[in-house]
Short mmCIF file of N, CA, C and O in Angstrom, two decimals:
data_model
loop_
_atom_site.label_atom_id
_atom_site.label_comp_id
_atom_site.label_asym_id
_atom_site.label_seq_id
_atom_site.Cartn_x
_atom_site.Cartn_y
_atom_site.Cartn_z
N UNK A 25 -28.47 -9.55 -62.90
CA UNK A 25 -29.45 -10.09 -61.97
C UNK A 25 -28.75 -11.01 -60.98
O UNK A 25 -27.96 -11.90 -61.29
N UNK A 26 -29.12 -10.69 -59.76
CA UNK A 26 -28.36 -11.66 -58.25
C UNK A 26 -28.82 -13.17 -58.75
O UNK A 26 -29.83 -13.44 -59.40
N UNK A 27 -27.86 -14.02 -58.32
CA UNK A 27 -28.06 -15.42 -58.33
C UNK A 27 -28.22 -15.90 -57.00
O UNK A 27 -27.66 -15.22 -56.13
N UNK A 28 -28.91 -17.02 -56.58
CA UNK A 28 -28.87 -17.37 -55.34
C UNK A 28 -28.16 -18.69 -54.91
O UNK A 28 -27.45 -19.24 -55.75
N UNK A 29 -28.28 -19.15 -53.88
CA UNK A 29 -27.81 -20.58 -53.82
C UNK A 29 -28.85 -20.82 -52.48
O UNK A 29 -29.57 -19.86 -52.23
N UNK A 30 -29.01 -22.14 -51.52
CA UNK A 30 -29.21 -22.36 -50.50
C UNK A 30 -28.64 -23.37 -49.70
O UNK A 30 -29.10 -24.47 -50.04
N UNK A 31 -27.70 -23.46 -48.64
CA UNK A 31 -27.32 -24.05 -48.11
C UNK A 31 -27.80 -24.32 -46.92
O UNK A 31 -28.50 -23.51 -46.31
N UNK A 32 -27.36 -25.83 -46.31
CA UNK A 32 -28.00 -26.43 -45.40
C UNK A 32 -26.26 -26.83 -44.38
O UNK A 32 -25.35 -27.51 -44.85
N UNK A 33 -26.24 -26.20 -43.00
CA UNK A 33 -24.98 -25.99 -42.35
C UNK A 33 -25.40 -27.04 -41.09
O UNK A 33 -26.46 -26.73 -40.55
N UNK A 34 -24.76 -28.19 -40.58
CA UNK A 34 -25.11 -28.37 -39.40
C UNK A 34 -23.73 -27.89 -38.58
O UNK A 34 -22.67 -27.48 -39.06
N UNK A 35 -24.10 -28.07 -37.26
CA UNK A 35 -23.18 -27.58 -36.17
C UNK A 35 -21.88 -28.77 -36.16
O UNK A 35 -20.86 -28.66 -35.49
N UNK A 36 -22.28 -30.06 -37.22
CA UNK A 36 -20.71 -30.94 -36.76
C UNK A 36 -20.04 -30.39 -38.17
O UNK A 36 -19.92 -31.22 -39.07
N UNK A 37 -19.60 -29.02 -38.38
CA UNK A 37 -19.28 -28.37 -39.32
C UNK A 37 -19.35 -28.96 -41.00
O UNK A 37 -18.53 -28.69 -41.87
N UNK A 38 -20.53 -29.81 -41.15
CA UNK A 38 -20.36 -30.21 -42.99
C UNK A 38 -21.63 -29.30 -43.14
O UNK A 38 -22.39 -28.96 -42.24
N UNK A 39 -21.67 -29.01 -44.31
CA UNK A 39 -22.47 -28.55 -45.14
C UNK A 39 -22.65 -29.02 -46.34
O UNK A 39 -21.77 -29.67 -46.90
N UNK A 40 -24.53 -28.57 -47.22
CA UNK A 40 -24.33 -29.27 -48.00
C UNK A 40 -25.40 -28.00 -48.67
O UNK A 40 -25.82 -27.04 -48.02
N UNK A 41 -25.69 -28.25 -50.04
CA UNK A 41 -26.73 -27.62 -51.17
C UNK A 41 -28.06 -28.33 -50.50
O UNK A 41 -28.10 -29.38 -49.85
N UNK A 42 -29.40 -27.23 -50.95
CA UNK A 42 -30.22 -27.66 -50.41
C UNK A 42 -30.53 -28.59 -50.93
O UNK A 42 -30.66 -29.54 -50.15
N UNK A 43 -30.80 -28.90 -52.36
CA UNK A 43 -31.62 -29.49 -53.08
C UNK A 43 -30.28 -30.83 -53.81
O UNK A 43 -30.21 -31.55 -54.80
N UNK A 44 -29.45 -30.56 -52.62
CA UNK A 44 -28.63 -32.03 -53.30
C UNK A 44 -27.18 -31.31 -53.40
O UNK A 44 -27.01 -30.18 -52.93
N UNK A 45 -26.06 -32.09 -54.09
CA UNK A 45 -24.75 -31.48 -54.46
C UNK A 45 -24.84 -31.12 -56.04
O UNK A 45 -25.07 -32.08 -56.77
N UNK A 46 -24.68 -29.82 -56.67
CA UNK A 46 -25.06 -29.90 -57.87
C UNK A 46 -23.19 -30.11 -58.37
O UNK A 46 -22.03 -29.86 -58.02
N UNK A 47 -24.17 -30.84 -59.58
CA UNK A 47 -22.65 -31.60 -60.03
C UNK A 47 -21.81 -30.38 -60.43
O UNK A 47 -20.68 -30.51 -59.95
N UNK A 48 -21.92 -29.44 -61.00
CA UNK A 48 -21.36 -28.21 -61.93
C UNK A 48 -20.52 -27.62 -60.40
O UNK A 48 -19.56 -26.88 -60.58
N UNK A 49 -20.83 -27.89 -59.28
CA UNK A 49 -20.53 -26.90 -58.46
C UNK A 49 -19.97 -27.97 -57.36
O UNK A 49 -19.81 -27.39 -56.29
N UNK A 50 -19.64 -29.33 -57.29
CA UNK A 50 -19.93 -30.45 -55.82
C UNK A 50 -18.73 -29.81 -55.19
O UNK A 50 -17.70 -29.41 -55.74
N UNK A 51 -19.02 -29.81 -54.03
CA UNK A 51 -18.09 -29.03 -52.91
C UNK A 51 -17.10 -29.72 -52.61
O UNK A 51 -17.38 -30.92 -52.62
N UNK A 52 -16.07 -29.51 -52.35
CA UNK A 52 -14.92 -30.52 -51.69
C UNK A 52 -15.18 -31.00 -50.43
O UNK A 52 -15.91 -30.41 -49.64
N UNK A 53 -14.56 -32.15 -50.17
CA UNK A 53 -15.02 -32.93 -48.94
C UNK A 53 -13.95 -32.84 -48.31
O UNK A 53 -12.97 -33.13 -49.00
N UNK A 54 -13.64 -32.45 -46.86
CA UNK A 54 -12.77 -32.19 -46.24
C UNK A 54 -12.68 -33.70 -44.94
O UNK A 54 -13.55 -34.22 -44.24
N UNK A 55 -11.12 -33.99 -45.13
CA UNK A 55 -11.49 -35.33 -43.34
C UNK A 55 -10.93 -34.46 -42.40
O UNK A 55 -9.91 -33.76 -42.42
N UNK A 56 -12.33 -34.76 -41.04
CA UNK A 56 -12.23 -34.36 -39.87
C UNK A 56 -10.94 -34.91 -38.79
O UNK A 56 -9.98 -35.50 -39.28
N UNK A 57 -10.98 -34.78 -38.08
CA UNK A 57 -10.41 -34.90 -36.97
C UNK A 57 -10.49 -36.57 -37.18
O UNK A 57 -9.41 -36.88 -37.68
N UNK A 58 -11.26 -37.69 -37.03
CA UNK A 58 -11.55 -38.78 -36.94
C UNK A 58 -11.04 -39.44 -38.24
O UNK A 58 -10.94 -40.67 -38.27
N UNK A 59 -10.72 -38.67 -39.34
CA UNK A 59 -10.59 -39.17 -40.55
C UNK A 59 -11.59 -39.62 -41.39
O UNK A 59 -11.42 -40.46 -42.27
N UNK A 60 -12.93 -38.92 -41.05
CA UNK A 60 -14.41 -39.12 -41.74
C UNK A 60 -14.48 -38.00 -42.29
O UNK A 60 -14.19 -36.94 -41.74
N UNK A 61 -15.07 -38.21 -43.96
CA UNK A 61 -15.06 -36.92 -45.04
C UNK A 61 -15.86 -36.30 -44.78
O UNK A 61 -16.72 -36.99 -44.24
N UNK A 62 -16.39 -34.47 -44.89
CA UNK A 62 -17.53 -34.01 -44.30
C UNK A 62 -17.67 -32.76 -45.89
O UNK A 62 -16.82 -32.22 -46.59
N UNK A 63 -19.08 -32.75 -45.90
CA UNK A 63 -19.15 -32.09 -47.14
C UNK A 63 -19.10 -30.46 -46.68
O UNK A 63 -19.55 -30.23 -45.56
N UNK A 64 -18.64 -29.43 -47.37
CA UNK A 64 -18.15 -28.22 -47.20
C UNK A 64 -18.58 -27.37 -48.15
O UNK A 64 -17.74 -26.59 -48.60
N UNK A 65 -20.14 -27.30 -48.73
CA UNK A 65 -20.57 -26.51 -49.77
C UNK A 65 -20.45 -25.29 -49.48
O UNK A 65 -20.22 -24.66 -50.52
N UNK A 66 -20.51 -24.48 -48.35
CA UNK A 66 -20.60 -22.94 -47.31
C UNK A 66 -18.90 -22.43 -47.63
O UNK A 66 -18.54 -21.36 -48.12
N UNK A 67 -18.02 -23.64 -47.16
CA UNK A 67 -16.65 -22.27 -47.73
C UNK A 67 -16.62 -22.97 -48.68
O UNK A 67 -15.51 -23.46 -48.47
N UNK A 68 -16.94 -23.41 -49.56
CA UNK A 68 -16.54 -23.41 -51.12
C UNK A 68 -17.57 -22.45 -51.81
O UNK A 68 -17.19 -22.11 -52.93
N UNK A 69 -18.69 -21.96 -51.45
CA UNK A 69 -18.88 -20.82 -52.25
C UNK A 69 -18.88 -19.56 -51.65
O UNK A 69 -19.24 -18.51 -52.17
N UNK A 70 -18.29 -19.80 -50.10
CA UNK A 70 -17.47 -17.99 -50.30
C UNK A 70 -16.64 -18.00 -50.31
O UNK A 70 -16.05 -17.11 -49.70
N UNK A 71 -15.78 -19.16 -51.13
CA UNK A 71 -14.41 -18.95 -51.90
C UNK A 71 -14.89 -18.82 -52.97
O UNK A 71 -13.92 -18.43 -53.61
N UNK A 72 -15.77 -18.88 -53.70
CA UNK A 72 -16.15 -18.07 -54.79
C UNK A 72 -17.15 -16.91 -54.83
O UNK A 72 -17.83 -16.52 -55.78
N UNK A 73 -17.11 -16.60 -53.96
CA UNK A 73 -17.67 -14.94 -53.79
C UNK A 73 -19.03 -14.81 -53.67
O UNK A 73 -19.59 -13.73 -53.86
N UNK A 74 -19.68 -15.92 -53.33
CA UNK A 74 -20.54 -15.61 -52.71
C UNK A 74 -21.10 -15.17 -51.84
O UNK A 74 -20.43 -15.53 -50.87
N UNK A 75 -22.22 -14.40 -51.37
CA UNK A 75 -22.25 -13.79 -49.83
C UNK A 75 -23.26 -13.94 -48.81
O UNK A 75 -24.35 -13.93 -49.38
N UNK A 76 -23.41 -14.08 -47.56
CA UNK A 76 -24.58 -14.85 -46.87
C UNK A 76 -25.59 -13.81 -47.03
O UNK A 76 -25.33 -12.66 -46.68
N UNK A 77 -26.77 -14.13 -47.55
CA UNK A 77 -27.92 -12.88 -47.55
C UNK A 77 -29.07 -13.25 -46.17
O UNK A 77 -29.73 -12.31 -45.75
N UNK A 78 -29.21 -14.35 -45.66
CA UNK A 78 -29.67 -14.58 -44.41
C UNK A 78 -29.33 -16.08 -43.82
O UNK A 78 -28.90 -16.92 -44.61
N UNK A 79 -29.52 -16.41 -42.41
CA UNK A 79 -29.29 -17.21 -42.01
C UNK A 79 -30.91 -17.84 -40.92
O UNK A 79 -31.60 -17.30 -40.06
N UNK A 80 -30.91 -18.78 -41.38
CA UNK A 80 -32.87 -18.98 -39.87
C UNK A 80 -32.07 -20.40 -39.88
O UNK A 80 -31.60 -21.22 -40.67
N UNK A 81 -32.29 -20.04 -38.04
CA UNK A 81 -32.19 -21.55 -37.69
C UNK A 81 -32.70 -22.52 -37.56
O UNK A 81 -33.75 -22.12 -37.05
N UNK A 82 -32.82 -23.73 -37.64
CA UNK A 82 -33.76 -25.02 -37.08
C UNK A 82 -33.16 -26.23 -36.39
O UNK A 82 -31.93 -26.24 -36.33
N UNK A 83 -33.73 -27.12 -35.92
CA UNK A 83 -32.77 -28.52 -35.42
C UNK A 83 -33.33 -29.25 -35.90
O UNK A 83 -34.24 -29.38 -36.71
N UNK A 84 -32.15 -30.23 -34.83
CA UNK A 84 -32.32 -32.12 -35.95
C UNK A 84 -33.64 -32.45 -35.17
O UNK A 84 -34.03 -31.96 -34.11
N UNK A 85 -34.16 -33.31 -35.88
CA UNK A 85 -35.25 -33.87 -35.45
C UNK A 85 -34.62 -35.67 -35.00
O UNK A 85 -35.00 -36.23 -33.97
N UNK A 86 -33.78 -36.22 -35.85
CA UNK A 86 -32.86 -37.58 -35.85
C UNK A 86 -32.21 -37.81 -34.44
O UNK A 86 -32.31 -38.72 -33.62
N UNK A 87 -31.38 -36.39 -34.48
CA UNK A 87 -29.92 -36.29 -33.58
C UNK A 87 -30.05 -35.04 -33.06
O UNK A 87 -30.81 -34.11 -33.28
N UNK A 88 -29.09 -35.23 -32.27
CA UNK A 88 -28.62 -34.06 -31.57
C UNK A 88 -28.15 -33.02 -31.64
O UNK A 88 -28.06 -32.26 -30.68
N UNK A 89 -27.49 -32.57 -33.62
CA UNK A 89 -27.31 -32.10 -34.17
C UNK A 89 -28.06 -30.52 -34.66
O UNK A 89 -29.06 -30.77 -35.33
N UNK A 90 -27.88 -29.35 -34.54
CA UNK A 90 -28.69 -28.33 -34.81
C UNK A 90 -28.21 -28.23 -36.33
O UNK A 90 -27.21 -28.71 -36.87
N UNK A 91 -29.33 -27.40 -36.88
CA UNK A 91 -28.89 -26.56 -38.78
C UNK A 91 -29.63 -25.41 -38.22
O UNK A 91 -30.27 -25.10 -37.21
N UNK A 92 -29.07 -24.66 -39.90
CA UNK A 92 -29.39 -23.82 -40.29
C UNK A 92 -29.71 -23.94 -41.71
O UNK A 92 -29.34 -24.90 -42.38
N UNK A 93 -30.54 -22.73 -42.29
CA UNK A 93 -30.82 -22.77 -43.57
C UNK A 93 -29.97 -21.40 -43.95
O UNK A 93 -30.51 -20.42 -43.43
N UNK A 94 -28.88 -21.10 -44.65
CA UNK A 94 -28.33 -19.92 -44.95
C UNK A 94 -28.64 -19.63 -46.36
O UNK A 94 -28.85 -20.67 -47.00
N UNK A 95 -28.74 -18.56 -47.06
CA UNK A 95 -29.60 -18.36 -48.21
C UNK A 95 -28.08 -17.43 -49.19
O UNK A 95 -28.30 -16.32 -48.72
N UNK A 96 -27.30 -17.29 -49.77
CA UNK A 96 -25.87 -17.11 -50.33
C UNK A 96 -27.09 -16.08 -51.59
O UNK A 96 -28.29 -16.03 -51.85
N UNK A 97 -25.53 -15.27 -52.12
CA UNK A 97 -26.20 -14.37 -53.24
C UNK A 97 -24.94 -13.96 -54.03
O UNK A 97 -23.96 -14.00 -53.28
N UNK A 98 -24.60 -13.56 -55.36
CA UNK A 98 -23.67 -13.35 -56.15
C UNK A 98 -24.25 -12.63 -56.86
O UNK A 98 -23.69 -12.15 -57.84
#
């Protein structure tokens, strides 16, 4: 049976789990350009083989910042 995941991508390239960082799985945090850590849940699970099954976009409501909701499958 497919497993899912859901990730939440903004455009200043971090990503994160929808429903939080699950501990079993917390993504590595990569430093940007500025030397500020950015969370990277999206290539850490299609470095584990996960695969995008859809992508819908939305924006920030805060900032200036756009997302997406991408929906992963294994």
């Amino acid at each position: 049976m497919p497993r899912h995941r859901a990730v939440i991508v903004s455009d200043d390239g971090s990503s994160w789990f929808l429903l939080g960082d699950a501990q079993e799985h917390e993504p590595p945090y990569e430093e940007d350009e500025d030397g500020e850590e950015t969370r990277q849940a999206l290539p850490h699970l299609l470095d584990e083989g996960w695969k995008i099954l859809s992508t819908t976009p939305g924006s920030g409501a805060r900032d200036d910042n756009s997302y997406w909701l991408v929906l992963l499958q294994k």
